[in-house]
Short mmCIF file of C-alpha atoms and ligand atoms in Angstrom, two decimals:
data_model
loop_
_atom_site.label_atom_id
_atom_site.label_comp_id
_atom_site.label_asym_id
_atom_site.label_seq_id
_atom_site.Cartn_x
_atom_site.Cartn_y
_atom_site.Cartn_z
CA MET A 1 110.13 77.67 96.27
CA SER A 2 112.66 77.82 99.06
CA ALA A 3 116.22 77.94 97.72
CA THR A 4 119.60 76.81 99.00
CA PHE A 5 122.98 78.37 98.20
CA ASP A 6 123.51 75.40 95.84
CA SER A 7 120.25 75.91 93.96
CA ILE A 8 121.02 79.61 93.52
CA ALA A 9 124.54 78.81 92.29
CA ALA A 10 123.02 76.27 89.85
CA ALA A 11 120.52 78.83 88.54
CA VAL A 12 123.40 81.29 87.99
CA ALA A 13 125.52 78.61 86.30
CA SER A 14 122.85 77.85 83.71
CA ALA A 15 122.13 81.54 82.92
CA HIS A 16 124.13 84.04 80.88
CA THR A 17 122.29 87.37 80.87
CA ILE A 18 121.50 88.12 84.49
CA GLY A 19 119.84 91.21 86.00
CA VAL A 20 120.47 92.26 89.60
CA ALA A 21 118.56 94.92 91.52
CA SER A 22 117.36 96.07 94.90
CA HIS A 23 114.74 98.29 96.51
CA ILE A 24 113.70 101.89 95.92
CA ARG A 25 115.34 104.48 98.16
CA PRO A 26 118.39 102.21 98.32
CA ASP A 27 120.60 101.97 101.38
CA ALA A 28 124.17 100.66 101.42
CA ASP A 29 122.94 97.09 101.95
CA ALA A 30 120.80 97.39 98.82
CA LEU A 31 123.47 98.95 96.59
CA GLY A 32 126.50 97.23 98.11
CA SER A 33 124.89 93.81 97.71
CA THR A 34 123.81 94.63 94.15
CA ILE A 35 127.31 95.78 93.16
CA ALA A 36 129.13 92.86 94.83
CA PHE A 37 126.79 90.32 93.24
CA ALA A 38 127.12 91.91 89.79
CA MET A 39 130.92 91.95 90.15
CA TRP A 40 130.92 88.25 91.03
CA LEU A 41 128.70 87.46 88.01
CA ARG A 42 131.03 89.41 85.72
CA SER A 43 134.03 87.52 87.11
CA LEU A 44 132.25 84.34 85.95
CA GLY A 45 131.95 85.82 82.44
CA LYS A 46 128.22 86.50 82.77
CA ASP A 47 126.48 89.40 81.06
CA ALA A 48 125.49 90.96 84.39
CA ARG A 49 123.41 94.14 84.52
CA ALA A 50 122.81 95.98 87.77
CA PHE A 51 119.89 98.35 88.28
CA ASN A 52 118.23 100.53 90.82
CA GLU A 53 115.25 102.81 90.35
CA GLU A 54 117.50 105.74 91.26
CA GLY A 55 120.70 104.39 89.74
CA SER A 56 123.65 105.00 92.03
CA THR A 57 122.96 108.16 94.06
CA PRO A 58 125.88 110.50 94.95
CA LYS A 59 125.78 109.45 98.60
CA PHE A 60 126.99 105.99 97.57
CA HIS A 61 129.73 107.00 95.20
CA TYR A 62 132.23 105.77 97.77
CA LEU A 63 131.20 102.19 96.88
CA PRO A 64 133.75 100.83 94.41
CA GLY A 65 131.95 99.88 91.21
CA HIS A 66 128.94 102.10 91.92
CA GLU A 67 128.98 103.08 88.23
CA LEU A 68 127.82 99.54 87.41
CA VAL A 69 124.37 100.44 88.75
CA ALA A 70 122.15 101.95 86.08
CA THR A 71 118.59 103.24 86.11
CA PRO A 72 116.36 100.60 84.51
CA PRO A 73 115.46 100.75 80.81
CA ALA A 74 111.85 101.77 80.13
CA ALA A 75 111.02 98.70 78.01
CA PRO A 76 111.07 95.10 79.29
CA GLN A 77 114.33 93.21 78.61
CA LYS A 78 115.01 89.51 78.32
CA PHE A 79 117.11 88.03 81.13
CA ASP A 80 117.90 84.36 81.71
CA LEU A 81 117.66 85.12 85.42
CA PHE A 82 116.84 88.16 87.53
CA VAL A 83 118.09 88.46 91.11
CA ALA A 84 116.33 90.70 93.65
CA LEU A 85 118.44 91.54 96.70
CA ASP A 86 117.41 93.05 100.06
CA THR A 87 113.86 93.50 98.74
CA SER A 88 110.98 92.32 100.94
CA VAL A 89 108.12 92.79 98.48
CA LYS A 90 108.27 92.75 94.71
CA ASN A 91 106.84 96.23 94.20
CA ARG A 92 109.75 97.71 96.19
CA LEU A 93 111.84 97.11 93.07
CA GLY A 94 109.96 100.17 91.76
CA THR A 95 110.53 101.03 88.10
CA VAL A 96 112.97 98.10 87.78
CA LEU A 97 109.91 95.85 87.57
CA GLY A 98 109.02 97.36 84.18
CA ALA A 99 112.42 96.31 82.80
CA ILE A 100 111.90 92.58 83.48
CA ALA A 101 110.17 90.69 80.67
CA PRO A 102 107.26 88.48 81.82
CA GLY A 103 108.30 84.88 82.37
CA THR A 104 111.83 85.77 83.58
CA PRO A 105 112.91 83.41 86.42
CA LEU A 106 113.30 85.44 89.59
CA ALA A 107 115.65 84.71 92.51
CA ASN A 108 114.91 86.54 95.77
CA ILE A 109 117.77 86.81 98.31
CA ASP A 110 116.85 88.79 101.40
CA HIS A 111 116.89 89.08 105.19
CA HIS A 112 113.50 90.72 105.90
CA VAL A 113 111.21 88.65 108.11
CA SER A 114 108.28 90.19 106.20
CA ASN A 115 109.64 88.94 102.82
CA GLU A 116 106.75 87.75 100.66
CA GLN A 117 108.70 84.93 98.96
CA PHE A 118 107.84 86.43 95.57
CA GLY A 119 110.64 84.70 93.64
CA ASP A 120 110.82 81.38 91.83
CA LEU A 121 113.79 80.77 94.12
CA ASN A 122 113.66 82.36 97.58
CA PHE A 123 116.56 82.50 99.99
CA VAL A 124 115.26 84.49 102.95
CA ASP A 125 117.25 84.44 106.17
CA PRO A 126 115.81 86.77 108.83
CA THR A 127 118.61 85.76 111.23
CA ALA A 128 121.04 87.72 109.04
CA PRO A 129 121.16 91.44 109.96
CA ALA A 130 122.07 92.37 106.36
CA THR A 131 121.73 90.90 102.89
CA GLY A 132 125.47 91.58 102.58
CA GLN A 133 126.10 88.97 105.29
CA ILE A 134 124.06 86.37 103.35
CA LEU A 135 126.18 87.11 100.28
CA VAL A 136 129.45 86.69 102.21
CA GLU A 137 128.19 83.30 103.42
CA PHE A 138 127.04 82.45 99.88
CA PHE A 139 130.40 83.36 98.34
CA ARG A 140 132.27 81.40 101.02
CA HIS A 141 129.98 78.40 100.52
CA THR A 142 130.50 78.39 96.75
CA GLY A 143 134.24 79.08 97.03
CA ALA A 144 133.99 82.34 95.06
CA GLU A 145 136.86 84.78 95.29
CA ILE A 146 135.85 87.97 97.12
CA THR A 147 137.90 90.75 95.55
CA PRO A 148 138.81 93.88 97.60
CA ALA A 149 136.14 95.86 95.71
CA MET A 150 133.45 93.22 96.45
CA ALA A 151 134.62 93.11 100.07
CA ALA A 152 134.26 96.90 100.49
CA ASN A 153 130.70 96.77 99.16
CA LEU A 154 129.74 93.88 101.42
CA PHE A 155 131.40 95.45 104.47
CA ALA A 156 129.50 98.72 103.83
CA ALA A 157 126.27 96.70 103.52
CA ILE A 158 126.80 94.95 106.85
CA SER A 159 128.21 97.94 108.74
CA THR A 160 125.33 100.26 107.83
CA ASP A 161 122.47 97.76 108.26
CA THR A 162 123.74 96.82 111.73
CA GLY A 163 124.31 100.44 112.84
CA SER A 164 128.05 99.70 112.99
CA PHE A 165 127.63 96.24 114.50
CA GLN A 166 125.26 97.40 117.24
CA TYR A 167 121.69 96.38 116.39
CA ALA A 168 119.75 93.25 117.22
CA GLY A 169 120.68 90.51 114.80
CA THR A 170 124.40 91.32 115.01
CA ASN A 171 125.90 88.00 116.05
CA GLU A 172 129.02 85.91 115.73
CA ARG A 173 128.24 85.15 112.08
CA THR A 174 128.20 88.90 111.44
CA PHE A 175 131.64 89.38 112.95
CA ALA A 176 132.89 86.25 111.16
CA ALA A 177 131.69 87.71 107.85
CA ALA A 178 133.26 91.10 108.63
CA SER A 179 136.49 89.45 109.71
CA HIS A 180 136.61 87.50 106.45
CA LEU A 181 135.98 90.69 104.45
CA ILE A 182 138.87 92.42 106.23
CA SER A 183 141.08 89.49 105.25
CA CYS A 184 139.91 90.11 101.66
CA GLY A 185 141.27 93.67 101.81
CA VAL A 186 138.76 96.09 103.36
CA ASP A 187 140.29 99.38 104.54
CA VAL A 188 138.06 99.77 107.64
CA PRO A 189 139.02 103.33 108.70
CA GLY A 190 138.97 104.65 105.12
CA LEU A 191 135.59 103.08 104.37
CA SER A 192 134.17 104.18 107.74
CA ARG A 193 135.23 107.77 107.04
CA ALA A 194 133.39 107.64 103.70
CA MET A 195 130.30 106.09 105.32
CA TYR A 196 130.04 108.08 108.54
CA ASP A 197 132.25 111.18 108.43
CA SER A 198 131.48 112.62 105.02
CA GLN A 199 127.93 113.94 105.38
CA PRO A 200 126.96 116.87 103.15
CA ARG A 201 126.40 120.16 104.99
CA ARG A 202 122.79 119.97 103.72
CA ARG A 203 122.24 116.89 105.86
CA PHE A 204 123.71 118.62 108.89
CA ASN A 205 121.19 121.45 108.38
CA LEU A 206 118.39 118.87 108.25
CA LEU A 207 119.63 117.21 111.43
CA ARG A 208 119.70 120.59 113.20
CA HIS A 209 116.14 121.23 112.04
CA ALA A 210 115.04 117.77 113.20
CA LEU A 211 116.54 118.22 116.66
CA ASN A 212 114.85 121.62 116.98
CA THR A 213 111.40 120.41 115.95
CA ALA A 214 111.27 116.84 117.32
CA GLU A 215 108.16 115.97 119.33
CA PHE A 216 107.64 113.54 122.17
CA HIS A 217 104.48 111.51 122.71
CA CYS A 218 103.05 108.69 124.83
CA GLY A 219 104.67 109.91 128.07
CA ASP A 220 107.95 110.60 126.21
CA ARG A 221 108.23 106.96 125.16
CA ILE A 222 107.90 107.92 121.46
CA ALA A 223 109.90 110.60 119.64
CA SER A 224 108.90 111.82 116.19
CA PHE A 225 110.05 114.18 113.51
CA SER A 226 108.07 115.40 110.47
CA LEU A 227 109.43 116.69 107.21
CA PRO A 228 106.81 118.57 105.17
CA LEU A 229 107.53 119.32 101.50
CA GLU A 230 107.78 122.99 102.42
CA THR A 231 110.80 122.26 104.67
CA VAL A 232 112.38 120.07 101.98
CA ARG A 233 112.26 123.10 99.67
CA GLU A 234 113.49 125.51 102.32
CA LEU A 235 116.51 123.39 103.33
CA GLN A 236 117.04 122.09 99.78
CA VAL A 237 117.53 118.57 101.08
CA VAL A 238 117.39 115.47 98.89
CA PRO A 239 115.88 112.10 99.94
CA GLU A 240 119.23 110.48 100.75
CA ASP A 241 119.87 113.16 103.43
CA ASN A 242 117.14 111.64 105.63
CA GLU A 243 118.81 108.35 106.41
CA GLY A 244 119.92 107.96 109.99
CA ILE A 245 118.30 111.15 111.34
CA ILE A 246 115.80 108.93 113.15
CA ASP A 247 118.61 107.26 115.14
CA HIS A 248 119.22 110.55 116.96
CA LEU A 249 115.62 110.50 118.18
CA ARG A 250 115.80 106.89 119.34
CA SER A 251 119.04 107.57 121.20
CA VAL A 252 117.29 109.68 123.87
CA GLU A 253 116.98 108.07 127.30
CA GLY A 254 113.42 106.88 127.93
CA VAL A 255 112.49 106.89 124.25
CA GLU A 256 111.41 103.38 123.22
CA ALA A 257 110.46 104.05 119.61
CA ALA A 258 111.13 106.76 117.05
CA VAL A 259 109.21 107.71 113.91
CA PHE A 260 110.03 109.91 110.97
CA PHE A 261 107.24 111.21 108.72
CA GLU A 262 108.30 112.45 105.30
CA GLU A 263 105.77 114.08 103.01
CA LEU A 264 106.30 112.85 99.43
CA PRO A 265 105.50 114.88 96.30
CA GLU A 266 102.94 112.30 95.09
CA GLY A 267 100.65 112.84 98.10
CA LYS A 268 101.88 109.92 100.17
CA VAL A 269 103.81 109.99 103.42
CA ARG A 270 106.89 107.84 103.88
CA VAL A 271 106.99 106.55 107.43
CA SER A 272 110.22 105.25 108.89
CA SER A 273 110.18 103.70 112.37
CA ARG A 274 112.68 102.27 114.83
CA SER A 275 112.28 100.54 118.18
CA LYS A 276 114.76 100.20 121.00
CA PHE A 277 113.53 96.91 122.43
CA PRO A 278 112.66 93.59 120.76
CA SER A 279 109.36 93.63 122.68
CA ILE A 280 108.19 96.64 120.62
CA ASP A 281 107.55 95.40 117.08
CA VAL A 282 107.41 98.35 114.68
CA CYS A 283 107.13 95.97 111.70
CA LYS A 284 103.75 94.85 113.09
CA VAL A 285 102.62 98.48 113.25
CA CYS A 286 103.89 99.23 109.71
CA LYS A 287 102.07 96.16 108.38
CA ILE A 288 98.75 97.63 109.57
CA PHE A 289 99.46 100.41 107.05
CA GLY A 290 100.65 98.13 104.22
CA GLY A 291 104.37 98.38 104.97
CA GLY A 292 106.93 96.00 106.44
CA GLY A 293 110.58 95.53 107.36
CA HIS A 294 112.21 94.17 110.50
CA PRO A 295 110.82 94.03 114.08
CA MET A 296 113.00 96.97 115.18
CA ALA A 297 113.30 98.89 111.87
CA ALA A 298 110.35 99.13 109.53
CA GLY A 299 108.60 101.47 107.14
CA ALA A 300 105.45 102.14 105.15
CA ARG A 301 104.14 104.50 102.49
CA ILE A 302 100.73 105.78 103.54
CA ASN A 303 98.23 108.05 101.74
CA GLY A 304 98.33 111.56 103.21
CA PRO A 305 97.71 114.16 104.42
CA LEU A 306 100.70 114.31 106.71
CA GLN A 307 98.79 115.29 109.88
CA LYS A 308 96.35 112.38 109.53
CA VAL A 309 99.10 109.84 108.86
CA LYS A 310 100.99 111.15 111.87
CA HIS A 311 97.94 110.91 114.13
CA ASP A 312 96.93 107.40 112.98
CA PHE A 313 100.43 105.94 113.04
CA LEU A 314 101.35 107.37 116.44
CA GLN A 315 98.09 106.00 117.86
CA ALA A 316 98.84 102.51 116.51
CA LEU A 317 102.40 102.69 117.80
CA ALA A 318 101.23 103.82 121.25
CA ASN A 319 98.92 100.76 121.32
CA GLU A 320 101.86 98.50 120.47
CA ILE A 321 103.97 100.08 123.23
CA ARG A 322 101.24 99.89 125.88
CA ASN A 323 100.53 96.23 125.12
P1 AMP B 401 113.73 102.66 106.44
O1 AMP B 401 112.98 103.17 107.62
O2 AMP B 401 113.23 103.22 105.15
O3 AMP B 401 115.19 102.72 106.62
O4 AMP B 401 113.34 101.12 106.35
C1 AMP B 401 113.50 100.26 107.44
C2 AMP B 401 113.22 98.85 106.99
O5 AMP B 401 111.85 98.69 106.63
C3 AMP B 401 114.02 98.46 105.77
O6 AMP B 401 114.52 97.17 105.97
C4 AMP B 401 113.04 98.52 104.63
O7 AMP B 401 113.32 97.57 103.66
C5 AMP B 401 111.70 98.28 105.29
N1 AMP B 401 110.68 99.11 104.65
C6 AMP B 401 110.69 100.46 104.57
N2 AMP B 401 109.62 100.92 103.92
C7 AMP B 401 108.88 99.85 103.56
C8 AMP B 401 107.65 99.66 102.85
N3 AMP B 401 106.94 100.70 102.36
N4 AMP B 401 107.22 98.40 102.67
C9 AMP B 401 107.91 97.34 103.15
N5 AMP B 401 109.08 97.45 103.83
C10 AMP B 401 109.56 98.68 104.03
MN1 MN B 402 117.80 97.84 102.56
MN1 MN B 403 119.09 95.15 104.42
#
């Protein structure tokens, strides 16, 4: 069922124990939205529990309240309501799914155009460039107080998902939301330093490696970078180090799409793709391989080996670009 802000607020009002979670390999939109929503629920006196498959990873320890996010319990729990945020398909909740008892009402609040409307209540707004923006609009609609800690989480969500207010989808509502958050107490330079100028040296080493080994295809219209498990071991990088490396490939003049292939221990390959123009729909390409996302930023997990995934995906992407 399609939800409104009012129907979501009503579902929250009639529930007491409420779970909140987001997708595997969380980004700041996933965790920031989870934390802000859980903080709001707690301010209402709810028994709010926030989860992520990975808990709160060190990269996001700058988010105030990150310690609220726990790894999910192994056995199913009873919730009056469970809220999935920034999650396009149910199985992207990962191991969190095992913690939700069957029959639990599920609310799905998201901004992915490929969202599968898997909730009992679905609020999906693909015109929002971040789930954090939807939550700002939700809190303003319901008259909820946005504390400075909630504001920092929501600002981080919006800033990172929009590439610092640059990407398609960034519009006047985005700046209105950001402006409101600043009025609620966000320290923009301090938060930006934590988000963008505090990368571990490990990640710098990975970036250097990526720039040295990047490949160009399709008449230099596609740039790609592969990360085999062997290199992960050599550089001792962790999954969170990968985020954003792909943007350096897309930033090259003439490159219209960038792809990052990451070999995963379980035999799959995580593909991350970005396009530079709305006319090149990488979500469409990822969907061929069972993935999804947004038209200009999408991903998929594809059965390996790495070289075959690379070949097949680049071929499909070249077709999309040439058409
Ligand atoms: P990423 O490249 O991992 O930063 O993801 C880009 C966008 O695609 C995000 O909005 C993700 O939620 C979405 N996405 C990534 N991987 C998948 C997947 N396997 N299935 C569906 N959506 C995905
Ligand atoms: Mn996300
Ligand atoms: Mn998002």
